[in-house]
């Protein structure tokens, strides 16, 4: 297994580029199953979740080819399978996103239930309730969702919670349904809007993109397209946090600031300087980090996927911050590890009280989920001494060569293989 060894205390300076958004790529890859032909996506990040999605599409009969640095071609002319097996869904929960496209294309899908995961129960009840409303017959059998339908019929459906994956499933299912579907309380995350825009380019008729009400007029078929994936706002936010915690002066190219306003507001409140430019942003810090209170919300609120990274930053602030996690239960797995590095954090239910300490100390720590691992890298950058992060595979699910990119700014991170 790979480990990361970080020597803390280096100032970060220079330029870094943000890769394409993993969470936009995964639904687009699923949507390509609905177009009987070859779709091409560019600016696709080289991360393990994308590799898992490639395996899944290949398993379903599509032919998937990676071309050059960041292009992926998916030929979905022939889809021969309709099952997403447990091994793949367990590795990557977003595998459930093939449910809608398979039903639209084949009228049949068998997808493993994702089960629990490190950041809470994460049910898929809204996906299933929505599909049921579209006329899909669903049975749960042997840990699998077994879904069948002749043709889905448009319906008015209101989500009980704001769900990114649930909205994406319903969008993909409804585009080829008979008649009009109205989705209320839909998620407004940029990755959902990106999927809707791409579906429209494929021939779908979706209105209200980027709002909580999506109106989808069903069409008979979709056509393949070529599309450049949007930049990853969470990777960008993580680089901003890296510049902030390590101190320094970092230029982040392809940084989608329009999707990061809530994060930028909080960082500016911490005393970080953020200078916006056309193709990105410059992040600098000279003085101390000031404490700030944060609550996670659906977009455009502060993203849960930046909560762990902000906690690392606030653990060395001058004062006490309160962080409330309102999207996922149990998303404080990084706290125990940050505490091992000397952070002063207390948990009360879904609230973390973070009292800044003058410095963190390097320690052996363990990555527990994707964003938790990113917070440990950030803590390692500022800690005195050596931090060794175990289970780096969590990080590789969503960050492309993060150590190479940060080393390019002056960080000292080594990746080593240990049995
Ligand atoms: C997506 C993102 C993930 C991000 C999350 C919230 C991808 C691949 N992943 O995950 O990085 O952290 O959005 O922004 O895009 N819920 C239900 N029933 C459901 C579905 C969800 O109760 O059927 C609940 C969840 O338990 C959670 C909340 O809704 O409390 C939000 O989850 P959701 O938006 O669905 O997250 P994902 O799509 O899994």
XYZ file of C-alpha atoms and ligand atoms in Angstrom:
458
model
C 0.000 0.000 0.000
C 1.190 3.514 -0.718
C 1.996 5.916 2.100
C 2.772 9.591 1.953
C 5.609 11.109 3.922
C 5.386 14.860 4.430
C 8.100 17.082 5.886
C 6.175 20.094 7.137
C 7.048 23.743 7.285
C 7.729 24.619 3.644
C 6.320 27.872 2.277
C 4.322 27.313 -0.950
C 4.988 29.493 -3.963
C 4.305 29.250 -7.674
C 1.586 28.077 -10.051
C -0.693 25.060 -9.922
C -3.471 23.878 -12.249
C -6.836 22.407 -11.298
C -7.900 19.193 -13.075
C -11.386 18.368 -14.374
C -14.152 17.660 -11.872
C -14.461 14.021 -10.814
C -18.024 14.557 -9.609
C -18.998 16.012 -12.986
C -17.186 13.307 -14.971
C -18.874 10.332 -13.269
C -22.509 11.248 -14.162
C -21.428 12.265 -17.685
C -19.854 8.863 -18.188
C -23.081 7.223 -16.997
C -25.140 9.452 -19.322
C -23.026 8.374 -22.304
C -24.672 4.941 -21.975
C -27.900 6.501 -23.280
C -26.417 7.623 -26.596
C -25.940 4.810 -29.090
C -22.552 5.941 -30.383
C -19.175 7.317 -29.371
C -19.037 10.179 -26.840
C -15.773 11.956 -26.052
C -14.983 13.822 -22.851
C -11.893 15.964 -22.379
C -10.370 17.469 -19.212
C -11.123 14.148 -17.487
C -9.052 13.774 -14.295
C -6.720 10.779 -13.881
C -8.195 9.617 -10.606
C -9.166 6.161 -9.411
C -12.925 6.814 -9.321
C -12.804 7.500 -13.061
C -10.848 4.262 -13.558
C -13.567 2.413 -11.617
C -16.254 4.024 -13.800
C -14.323 2.868 -16.914
C -14.364 -0.699 -15.538
C -18.089 -0.473 -14.881
C -18.954 0.798 -18.382
C -16.736 -1.902 -19.928
C -18.504 -4.493 -17.777
C -21.817 -3.267 -19.260
C -20.504 -3.798 -22.795
C -19.364 -0.268 -23.753
C -15.924 0.169 -25.228
C -13.896 2.717 -23.275
C -10.591 4.174 -24.375
C -8.338 6.695 -22.610
C -6.562 8.892 -25.109
C -3.634 11.161 -24.268
C -3.475 13.079 -21.007
C -7.113 13.822 -20.300
C -9.459 12.425 -22.951
C -11.827 9.527 -22.699
C -13.891 7.966 -25.512
C -16.919 5.872 -24.726
C -18.531 3.856 -27.480
C -21.940 2.787 -26.197
C -23.211 1.426 -29.526
C -23.635 -1.989 -27.939
C -24.702 -2.374 -24.324
C -24.779 -6.050 -23.421
C -25.075 -6.063 -19.632
C -27.399 -4.447 -17.132
C -25.719 -5.280 -13.837
C -23.452 -3.109 -11.646
C -21.802 -5.698 -9.392
C -21.099 -5.312 -5.687
C -17.274 -5.162 -6.103
C -17.554 -1.999 -8.226
C -20.358 -0.290 -6.289
C -18.497 -0.975 -3.041
C -15.337 0.638 -4.455
C -17.284 3.646 -5.704
C -20.744 4.519 -4.506
C -21.402 6.729 -7.552
C -21.723 3.482 -9.563
C -25.452 3.685 -8.730
C -25.600 6.475 -11.329
C -25.916 3.854 -14.099
C -29.390 2.965 -12.792
C -31.243 5.719 -14.689
C -29.343 5.350 -17.999
C -29.709 1.544 -18.040
C -33.459 1.835 -17.436
C -33.771 4.450 -20.189
C -31.751 2.352 -22.624
C -32.655 -1.258 -21.775
C -35.667 -1.018 -19.461
C -33.740 -3.173 -17.020
C -31.047 -2.580 -14.389
C -29.585 -4.596 -11.564
C -27.384 -2.490 -9.333
C -25.838 -3.515 -6.036
C -27.016 -1.553 -3.014
C -24.107 0.635 -1.893
C -24.512 -0.181 1.811
C -22.974 1.952 4.558
C -19.822 3.966 4.067
C -17.292 5.871 6.093
C -19.285 9.126 6.120
C -22.623 7.825 7.320
C -25.447 5.616 6.098
C -25.920 7.431 2.752
C -29.162 5.756 1.635
C -30.466 5.691 -1.959
C -34.154 5.827 -0.994
C -34.725 9.061 -2.964
C -33.314 7.524 -6.157
C -35.668 4.555 -5.762
C -38.720 6.588 -4.746
C -38.233 8.851 -7.763
C -37.819 5.982 -10.196
C -40.901 4.319 -8.706
C -42.861 7.502 -9.441
C -41.703 7.285 -13.075
C -43.318 3.829 -13.236
C -40.254 1.660 -12.604
C -40.925 -1.622 -10.824
C -38.266 -2.093 -8.144
C -37.413 -5.117 -6.063
C -34.622 -5.443 -3.550
C -33.135 -8.870 -3.888
C -29.925 -10.342 -2.462
C -28.384 -6.924 -1.827
C -29.297 -5.753 -5.340
C -31.750 -3.204 -6.705
C -33.615 -5.039 -9.440
C -35.438 -2.503 -11.603
C -37.622 -2.989 -14.691
C -39.840 -0.804 -16.823
C -41.337 -0.751 -20.331
C -41.220 3.011 -20.783
C -41.002 5.528 -17.971
C -43.792 8.107 -17.727
C -43.288 11.753 -16.770
C -44.369 12.752 -13.274
C -44.162 15.579 -10.716
C -41.706 14.548 -8.005
C -40.454 16.417 -4.944
C -37.268 15.201 -3.222
C -37.518 14.852 0.574
C -33.874 15.937 0.892
C -31.578 17.836 -1.433
C -29.592 15.040 -3.074
C -26.979 15.408 -5.789
C -26.947 11.745 -6.845
C -30.729 11.447 -6.555
C -31.267 14.480 -8.798
C -28.769 13.092 -11.336
C -30.508 9.692 -11.376
C -33.896 11.322 -11.946
C -32.579 13.666 -14.644
C -31.078 10.787 -16.606
C -34.163 8.605 -16.174
C -36.636 11.338 -17.106
C -34.971 12.645 -20.270
C -36.226 9.663 -22.262
C -39.531 9.206 -20.378
C -42.872 9.720 -22.075
C -44.220 13.215 -21.331
C -43.013 15.868 -18.916
C -41.355 15.397 -15.535
C -41.110 18.165 -12.936
C -38.472 17.710 -10.224
C -38.856 19.893 -7.145
C -36.303 20.484 -4.394
C -33.675 19.368 -6.920
C -29.991 19.793 -6.055
C -28.385 22.914 -7.605
C -24.728 21.800 -7.406
C -22.677 22.861 -10.454
C -22.080 19.199 -11.326
C -25.868 18.653 -11.595
C -26.172 21.723 -13.831
C -23.278 20.459 -15.932
C -25.028 17.105 -16.421
C -28.272 18.845 -17.431
C -26.469 21.106 -19.921
C -24.676 18.138 -21.472
C -27.909 16.124 -21.670
C -29.476 19.059 -23.537
C -26.567 19.078 -25.960
C -27.259 15.354 -26.479
C -30.832 16.195 -27.469
C -32.684 16.295 -24.135
C -35.115 19.111 -23.270
C -34.440 20.255 -19.712
C -35.524 23.649 -18.357
C -34.657 25.373 -15.069
C -31.018 24.274 -15.063
C -29.213 25.435 -11.907
C -32.484 25.930 -9.994
C -34.445 23.782 -7.539
C -37.159 23.066 -10.107
C -36.213 21.127 -13.203
C -38.728 20.562 -15.997
C -37.841 17.719 -18.330
C -39.741 17.102 -21.561
C -39.106 13.505 -22.606
C -37.465 12.783 -25.960
C -37.100 9.507 -27.862
C -33.309 9.319 -28.098
C -30.022 11.024 -27.318
C -27.009 11.552 -29.548
C -23.341 11.185 -28.566
C -21.293 14.374 -28.097
C -17.823 15.753 -27.412
C -17.521 17.785 -24.211
C -14.890 19.422 -21.977
C -15.516 18.720 -18.293
C -15.660 21.703 -15.889
C -12.785 22.188 -13.401
C -12.982 20.547 -9.986
C -14.152 23.141 -7.450
C -13.193 20.933 -4.487
C -9.667 20.282 -5.773
C -9.393 24.040 -6.375
C -10.654 24.777 -2.854
C -8.152 22.270 -1.451
C -5.280 24.067 -3.245
C -6.550 27.389 -1.868
C -6.518 25.866 1.616
C -2.979 24.522 1.009
C -1.718 27.994 0.091
C -3.511 29.395 3.132
C -2.291 26.875 5.700
C 1.328 26.719 4.511
C 1.516 30.457 3.973
C 2.911 31.718 0.718
C 1.809 32.974 -2.617
C 0.116 30.568 -5.020
C -1.446 31.153 -8.414
C -4.184 28.601 -9.111
C -5.022 28.221 -12.816
C -8.426 26.966 -14.044
C -9.861 27.786 -10.611
C -13.676 28.044 -10.929
C -14.154 30.978 -8.528
C -17.807 31.417 -9.546
C -18.484 28.024 -7.892
C -16.351 28.760 -4.834
C -17.810 31.974 -3.424
C -18.898 30.428 -0.101
C -15.417 28.951 0.396
C -13.671 32.188 -0.627
C -15.855 34.210 1.787
C -14.819 32.030 4.725
C -11.149 32.071 3.753
C -11.183 35.846 3.419
C -12.781 36.035 6.877
C -9.782 33.989 8.092
C -7.419 36.661 6.794
C -6.419 34.933 3.544
C -5.965 37.213 0.523
C -7.732 36.029 -2.602
C -7.090 37.954 -5.791
C -9.399 36.968 -8.636
C -8.132 36.993 -12.222
C -9.577 35.783 -15.532
C -8.176 32.259 -15.610
C -7.886 31.661 -11.896
C -6.927 33.133 -8.603
C -3.927 34.140 -6.503
C -3.987 33.102 -2.849
C -1.600 34.594 -0.306
C -1.249 34.701 3.446
C 1.089 36.880 5.440
C -0.488 37.267 8.895
C -2.096 34.810 11.323
C -5.210 32.737 10.507
C -8.333 34.132 12.183
C -11.057 31.785 13.517
C -14.386 31.570 11.695
C -17.648 29.620 12.137
C -18.853 27.356 9.332
C -22.019 25.385 8.564
C -22.175 23.078 5.566
C -25.155 23.494 3.228
C -26.276 22.355 -0.213
C -24.909 24.572 -3.025
C -24.453 27.534 -3.080
C -23.757 27.133 0.647
C -20.459 25.996 2.092
C -19.726 22.520 0.628
C -19.443 19.502 2.908
C -16.580 18.347 0.669
C -14.471 21.310 1.938
C -15.326 20.862 5.621
C -12.347 18.648 6.535
C -9.844 20.893 4.723
C -11.188 24.018 6.485
C -10.936 22.200 9.799
C -7.218 21.570 9.186
C -6.784 25.287 8.443
C -8.739 26.392 11.528
C -6.813 23.996 13.781
C -3.899 26.473 13.586
C -6.011 29.652 13.782
C -5.651 32.246 16.558
C -8.859 31.446 18.452
C -11.869 29.135 18.481
C -14.050 28.189 15.497
C -17.290 26.210 15.386
C -17.920 23.886 12.433
C -21.361 22.369 11.964
C -21.757 19.472 9.479
C -25.332 19.461 8.213
C -25.145 17.219 5.138
C -23.617 13.955 6.343
C -23.709 12.279 9.728
C -20.401 10.903 10.933
C -18.245 13.092 8.696
C -15.687 13.886 11.368
C -13.410 10.875 10.858
C -10.460 13.211 10.286
C -10.824 14.699 13.782
C -9.163 11.785 15.580
C -6.237 11.940 13.173
C -5.878 15.738 13.473
C -5.925 15.295 17.246
C -2.996 12.873 16.901
C -1.133 15.783 15.335
C -1.881 18.011 18.335
C -5.085 19.722 17.155
C -7.541 20.800 19.880
C -10.949 19.724 18.562
C -14.019 18.660 20.534
C -17.056 17.009 18.939
C -20.640 17.567 20.155
C -23.026 15.693 17.825
C -22.689 17.272 14.395
C -20.603 20.182 15.726
C -16.840 20.462 16.063
C -15.314 23.090 18.307
C -11.838 23.839 16.998
C -9.505 25.793 19.242
C -6.453 26.842 17.300
C -3.047 25.684 18.552
C 0.262 27.478 17.815
C 1.535 24.524 15.790
C 0.720 20.923 14.761
C 3.225 18.103 15.193
C 3.981 15.481 12.556
C 2.624 11.986 13.377
C 1.616 8.741 11.698
C -2.038 9.133 10.652
C -4.561 7.202 8.621
C -6.698 8.441 5.725
C -10.324 7.395 6.227
C -12.162 8.933 3.288
C -11.386 11.131 0.323
C -11.717 14.621 1.820
C -10.465 13.500 5.246
C -7.220 12.458 3.550
C -6.906 15.873 1.923
C -7.191 17.507 5.348
C -4.326 15.341 6.626
C -2.116 16.398 3.711
C -2.875 20.046 4.568
C -2.098 19.452 8.238
C 1.146 17.704 7.239
C 2.198 20.745 5.183
C 2.171 22.996 8.247
C 3.132 20.487 10.976
C 6.544 20.501 12.623
C 8.416 17.321 11.694
C 7.287 14.316 9.663
C 3.731 13.196 8.951
C 3.160 9.721 7.513
C -0.262 9.172 5.944
C -1.418 5.582 5.556
C -4.171 4.370 3.153
C -3.414 6.962 0.525
C -5.715 5.121 -1.899
C -8.564 7.227 -0.492
C -6.773 10.337 -1.748
C -6.121 8.822 -5.178
C -9.864 8.330 -5.683
C -10.302 12.047 -6.246
C -6.972 13.926 -6.445
C -4.687 13.675 -9.451
C -0.999 13.320 -8.412
C -1.516 15.690 -5.492
C 2.021 15.221 -4.143
C 3.620 16.099 -7.502
C 1.456 19.194 -7.798
C 2.167 20.423 -4.257
C 5.893 19.567 -4.560
C 5.900 21.838 -7.616
C 5.033 24.654 -5.191
C 7.839 23.767 -2.768
C 6.178 21.133 -0.558
C 8.206 18.119 0.504
C 5.991 15.052 0.004
C 7.168 11.579 -0.908
C 5.039 8.631 -1.928
C 6.439 5.289 -0.831
C 5.205 1.721 -1.287
C 5.086 -0.449 1.805
C 3.636 -3.964 2.046
C -22.379 13.845 -3.888
C -20.905 13.964 -4.123
C -20.170 14.054 -2.792
C -20.750 15.198 -1.942
C -22.273 15.094 -1.836
C -22.905 16.291 -1.145
C -20.587 12.736 -6.188
C -20.047 11.530 -6.875
N -20.462 12.789 -4.848
O -22.608 12.640 -3.171
O -18.785 14.286 -3.051
O -20.203 15.121 -0.649
O -22.848 14.976 -3.148
O -22.581 17.466 -1.821
O -21.074 13.650 -6.830
N -29.667 11.129 0.954
C -30.790 10.442 1.339
N -31.417 9.626 0.423
C -30.950 9.465 -0.847
C -29.813 10.187 -1.243
C -29.177 11.014 -0.323
O -31.247 10.558 2.484
O -31.557 8.708 -1.624
C -28.996 12.032 1.913
C -27.549 11.609 2.206
O -27.490 10.604 3.207
C -26.937 12.912 2.641
C -27.666 13.949 1.772
O -28.853 13.307 1.317
O -27.218 13.169 3.983
C -26.875 14.426 0.571
O -26.410 13.315 -0.178
P -26.213 13.377 -1.753
O -26.314 14.787 -2.207
O -27.084 12.374 -2.403
O -24.709 12.894 -1.918
P -24.089 12.026 -3.076
O -24.801 12.259 -4.352
O -23.923 10.628 -2.594
